[in-house]
Short mmCIF file of C-alpha atoms in Angstrom, two decimals:
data_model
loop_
_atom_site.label_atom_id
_atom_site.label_comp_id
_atom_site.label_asym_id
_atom_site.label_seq_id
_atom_site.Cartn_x
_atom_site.Cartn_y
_atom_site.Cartn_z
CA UNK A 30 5.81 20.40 -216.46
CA UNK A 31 4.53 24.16 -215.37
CA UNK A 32 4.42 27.34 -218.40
CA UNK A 33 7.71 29.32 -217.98
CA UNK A 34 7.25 32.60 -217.65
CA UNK A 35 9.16 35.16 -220.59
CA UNK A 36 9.73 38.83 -219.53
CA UNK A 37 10.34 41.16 -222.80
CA UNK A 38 11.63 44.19 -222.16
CA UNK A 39 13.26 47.46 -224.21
CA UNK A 40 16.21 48.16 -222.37
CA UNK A 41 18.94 51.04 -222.40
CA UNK A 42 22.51 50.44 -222.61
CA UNK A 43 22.55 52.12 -218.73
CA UNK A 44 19.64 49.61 -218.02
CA UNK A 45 16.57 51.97 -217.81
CA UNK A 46 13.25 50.66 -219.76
CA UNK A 47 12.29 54.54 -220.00
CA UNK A 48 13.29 58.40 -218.96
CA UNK A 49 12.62 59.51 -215.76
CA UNK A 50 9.16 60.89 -216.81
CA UNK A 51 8.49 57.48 -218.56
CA UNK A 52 9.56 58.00 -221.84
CA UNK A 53 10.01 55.33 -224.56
CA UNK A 54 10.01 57.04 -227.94
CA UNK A 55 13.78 55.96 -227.86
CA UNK A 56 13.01 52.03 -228.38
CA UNK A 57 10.76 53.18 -231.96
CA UNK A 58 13.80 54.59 -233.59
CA UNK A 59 16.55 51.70 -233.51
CA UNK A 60 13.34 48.82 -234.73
CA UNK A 61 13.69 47.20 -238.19
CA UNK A 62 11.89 44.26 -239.95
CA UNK A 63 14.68 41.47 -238.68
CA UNK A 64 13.57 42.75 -235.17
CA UNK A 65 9.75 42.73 -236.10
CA UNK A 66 10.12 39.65 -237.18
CA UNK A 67 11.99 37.74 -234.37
CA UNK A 68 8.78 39.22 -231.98
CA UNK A 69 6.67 37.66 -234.73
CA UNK A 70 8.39 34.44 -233.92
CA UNK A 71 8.29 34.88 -230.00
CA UNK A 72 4.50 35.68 -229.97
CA UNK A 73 4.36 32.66 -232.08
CA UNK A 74 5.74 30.36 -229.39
CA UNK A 75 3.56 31.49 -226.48
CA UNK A 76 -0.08 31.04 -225.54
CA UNK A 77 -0.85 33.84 -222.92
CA UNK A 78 -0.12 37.78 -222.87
CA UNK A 79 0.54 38.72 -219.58
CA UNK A 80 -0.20 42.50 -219.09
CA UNK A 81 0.43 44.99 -216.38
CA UNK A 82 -3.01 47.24 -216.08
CA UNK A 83 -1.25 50.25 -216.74
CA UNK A 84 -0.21 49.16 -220.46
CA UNK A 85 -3.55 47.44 -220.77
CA UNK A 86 -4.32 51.15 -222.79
CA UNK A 87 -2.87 49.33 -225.69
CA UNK A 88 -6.00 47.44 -226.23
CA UNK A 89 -8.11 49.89 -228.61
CA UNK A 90 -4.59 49.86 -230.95
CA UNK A 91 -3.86 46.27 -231.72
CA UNK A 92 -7.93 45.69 -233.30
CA UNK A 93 -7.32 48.25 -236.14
CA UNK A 94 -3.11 47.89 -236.45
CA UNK A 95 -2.06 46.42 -239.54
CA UNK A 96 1.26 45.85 -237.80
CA UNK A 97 3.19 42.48 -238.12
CA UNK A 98 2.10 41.91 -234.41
CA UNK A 99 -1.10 42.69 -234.75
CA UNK A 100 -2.48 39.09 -235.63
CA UNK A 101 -0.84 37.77 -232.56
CA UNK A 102 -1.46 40.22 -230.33
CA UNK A 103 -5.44 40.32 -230.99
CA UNK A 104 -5.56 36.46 -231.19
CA UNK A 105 -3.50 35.25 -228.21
CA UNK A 106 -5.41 35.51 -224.69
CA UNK A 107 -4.41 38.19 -221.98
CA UNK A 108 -4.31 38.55 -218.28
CA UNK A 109 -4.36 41.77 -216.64
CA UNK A 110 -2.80 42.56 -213.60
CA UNK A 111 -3.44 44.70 -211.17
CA UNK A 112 -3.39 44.92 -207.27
CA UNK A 113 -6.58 46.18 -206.98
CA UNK A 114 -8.12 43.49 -209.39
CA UNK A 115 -9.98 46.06 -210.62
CA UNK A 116 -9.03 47.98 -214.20
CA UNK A 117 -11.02 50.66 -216.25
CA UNK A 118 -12.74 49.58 -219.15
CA UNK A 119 -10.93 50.28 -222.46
CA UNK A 120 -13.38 52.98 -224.11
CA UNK A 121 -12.39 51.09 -227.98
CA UNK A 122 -13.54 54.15 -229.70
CA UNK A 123 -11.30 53.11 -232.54
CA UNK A 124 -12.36 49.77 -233.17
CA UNK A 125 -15.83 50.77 -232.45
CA UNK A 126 -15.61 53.35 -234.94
CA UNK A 127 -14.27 51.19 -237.66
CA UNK A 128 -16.80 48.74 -237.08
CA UNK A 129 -19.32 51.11 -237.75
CA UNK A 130 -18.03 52.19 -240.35
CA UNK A 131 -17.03 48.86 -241.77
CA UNK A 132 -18.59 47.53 -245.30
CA UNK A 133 -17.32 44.16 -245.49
CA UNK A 134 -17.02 41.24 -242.97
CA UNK A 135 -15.97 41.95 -239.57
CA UNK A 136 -15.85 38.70 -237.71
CA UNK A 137 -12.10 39.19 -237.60
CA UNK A 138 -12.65 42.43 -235.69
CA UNK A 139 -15.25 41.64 -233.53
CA UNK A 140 -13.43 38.97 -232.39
CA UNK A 141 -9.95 41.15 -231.87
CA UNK A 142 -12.21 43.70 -229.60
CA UNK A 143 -13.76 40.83 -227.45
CA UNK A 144 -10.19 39.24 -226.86
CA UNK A 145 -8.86 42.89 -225.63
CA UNK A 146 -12.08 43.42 -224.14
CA UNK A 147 -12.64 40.30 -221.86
CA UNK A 148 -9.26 39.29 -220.49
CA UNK A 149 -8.20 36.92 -217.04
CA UNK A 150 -8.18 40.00 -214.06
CA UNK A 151 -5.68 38.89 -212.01
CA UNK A 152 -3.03 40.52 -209.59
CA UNK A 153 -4.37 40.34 -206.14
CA UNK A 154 -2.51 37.37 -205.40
CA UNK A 155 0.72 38.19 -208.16
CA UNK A 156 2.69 35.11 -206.75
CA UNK A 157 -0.33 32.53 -206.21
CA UNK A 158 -1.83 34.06 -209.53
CA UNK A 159 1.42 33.08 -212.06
CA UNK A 160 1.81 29.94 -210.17
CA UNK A 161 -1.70 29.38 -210.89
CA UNK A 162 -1.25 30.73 -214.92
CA UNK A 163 1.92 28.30 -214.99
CA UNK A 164 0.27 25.19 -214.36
CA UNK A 165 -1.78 25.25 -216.92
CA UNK A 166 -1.31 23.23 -219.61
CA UNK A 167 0.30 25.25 -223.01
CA UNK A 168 2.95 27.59 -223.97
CA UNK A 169 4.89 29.62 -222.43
CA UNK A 170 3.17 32.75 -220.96
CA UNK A 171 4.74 36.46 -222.50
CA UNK A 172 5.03 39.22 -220.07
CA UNK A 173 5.16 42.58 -221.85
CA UNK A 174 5.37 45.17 -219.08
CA UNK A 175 4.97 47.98 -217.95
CA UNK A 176 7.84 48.93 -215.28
CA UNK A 177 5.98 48.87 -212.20
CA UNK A 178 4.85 44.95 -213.68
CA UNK A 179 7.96 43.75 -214.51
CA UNK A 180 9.57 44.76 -211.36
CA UNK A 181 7.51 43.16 -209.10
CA UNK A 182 7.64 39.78 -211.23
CA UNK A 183 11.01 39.92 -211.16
CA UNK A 184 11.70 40.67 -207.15
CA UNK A 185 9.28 37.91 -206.53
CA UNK A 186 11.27 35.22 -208.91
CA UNK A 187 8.81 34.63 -211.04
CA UNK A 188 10.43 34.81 -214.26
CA UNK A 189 12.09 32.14 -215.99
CA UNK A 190 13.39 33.71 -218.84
CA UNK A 191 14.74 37.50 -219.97
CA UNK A 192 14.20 38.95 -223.35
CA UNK A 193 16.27 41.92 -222.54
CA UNK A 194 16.30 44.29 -225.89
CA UNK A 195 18.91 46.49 -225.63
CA UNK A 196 18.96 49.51 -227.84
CA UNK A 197 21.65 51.37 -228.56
CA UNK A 198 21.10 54.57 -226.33
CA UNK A 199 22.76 55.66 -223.38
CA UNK A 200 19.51 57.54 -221.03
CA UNK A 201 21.73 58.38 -217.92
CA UNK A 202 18.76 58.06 -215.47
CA UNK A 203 15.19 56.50 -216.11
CA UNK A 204 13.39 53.53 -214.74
CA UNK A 205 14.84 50.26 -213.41
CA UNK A 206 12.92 47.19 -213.56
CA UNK A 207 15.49 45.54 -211.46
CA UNK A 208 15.76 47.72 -208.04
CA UNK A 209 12.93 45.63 -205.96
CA UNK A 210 15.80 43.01 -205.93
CA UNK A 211 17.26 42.49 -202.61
CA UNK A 212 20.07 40.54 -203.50
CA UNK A 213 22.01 40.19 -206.56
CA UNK A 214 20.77 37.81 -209.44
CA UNK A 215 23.04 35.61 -211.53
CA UNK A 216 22.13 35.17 -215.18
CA UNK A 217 22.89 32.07 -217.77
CA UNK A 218 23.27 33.77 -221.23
CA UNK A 219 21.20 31.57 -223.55
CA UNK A 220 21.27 33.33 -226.77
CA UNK A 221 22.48 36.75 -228.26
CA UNK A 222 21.10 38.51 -231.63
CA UNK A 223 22.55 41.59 -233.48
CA UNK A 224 20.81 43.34 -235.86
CA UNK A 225 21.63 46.12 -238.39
CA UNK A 226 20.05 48.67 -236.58
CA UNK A 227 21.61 48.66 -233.88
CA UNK A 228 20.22 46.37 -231.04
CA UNK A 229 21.06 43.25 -229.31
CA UNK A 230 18.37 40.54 -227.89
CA UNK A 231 20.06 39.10 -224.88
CA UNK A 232 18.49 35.84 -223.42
CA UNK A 233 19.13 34.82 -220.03
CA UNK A 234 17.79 32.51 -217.87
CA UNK A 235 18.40 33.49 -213.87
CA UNK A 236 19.94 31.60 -211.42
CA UNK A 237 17.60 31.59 -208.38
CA UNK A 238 18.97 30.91 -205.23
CA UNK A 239 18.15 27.23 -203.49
#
């Protein structure tokens, strides 16, 4: 039995994942612990990060974060993606700095920079290349985004299940990570969570045509 494939995505009420100039400060302000925690859990159940190249700049955060995610995000194996199979090199100044500057052991560190620094380069190939990541044996794989990612994994039906966090903002225009569809795409509704602060976790799993 192949990986299934998990988008997770921040989502508008209107359905954008950001403002038309790509911004996302809106999905900080409606986070609390239960939702921290129920991405604890998620990252818990998979066994590959999946990572468009343009939010691969997260890689000098996660070493240093003492964030609830942090463990899993440093620990858990990543593929880039891009087209060109090429991505720049993340400079790591931060991490570098701190372990410079570091007085007691840094194993844990060192190891957090090489998993950020040395992932799977993928993306040539996006269709042959999950197919390839989903026969593997493990987990499931965890596709974070960005926009321009998630939209082509999703035109080419590649994924097998939606995280779709919905925050409780109304945007008016933005980015859609659905509009490479060319036909409309019926969704099972697997599970629904509410929290306190104001968003809902909606899990679907789509209908693909025969």
């Amino acid at each position: 039995m192949s990986k299934e494939l998990i988008l997770k995505m921040s989502i508008s009420v209107d359905g954008f994942v950001a403002g038309p100039n790509g911004e996302i400060d809106w999905i900080f302000r409606s986070r609390s612990e239960a939702s921290t925690q129920w991405l604890v859990d998620l990252l818990g159940q998979v066994s590959l990060h999946a990572i468009g190249h343009r939010s691969y700049d997260m890689a000098d955060y996660w070493p240093t974060s003492t964030h609830p995610l942090a463990p899993a995000m440093n620990e858990i194996p990543k593929a880039v993606f891009s087209r060109s199979g090429q991505i720049p090199t993340p400079s790591m100044g931060k991490t570098k700095a701190a372990l410079a500057d570091a007085t007691e052991d840094t194993t844990a560190l060192q190891s957090a920079m090489d998993s950020w620094m040395n992932p799977i380069m993928t993306g040539k190939d996006l269709i042959g290349d999950i197919q390839r990541l989903k026969a593997e044996n493990g987990k499931p794989i965890l596709a974070h985004g960005g926009a321009s990612f998630a939209t082509s994994l999703i035109a080419a039906h590649l994924v097998d299940v939606f995280h779709l966090v919905v925050h409780p903002i109304i945007l008016g225009r933005g980015l859609s990570i659905f509009a490479g569809l060319e036909e409309p795409l019926d969704l099972k509704l697997e599970d629904l969570k509410q929290f306190e602060s104001g968003g809902v976790i909606k899990t679907y799993r789509p209908v693909y045509p025969q």
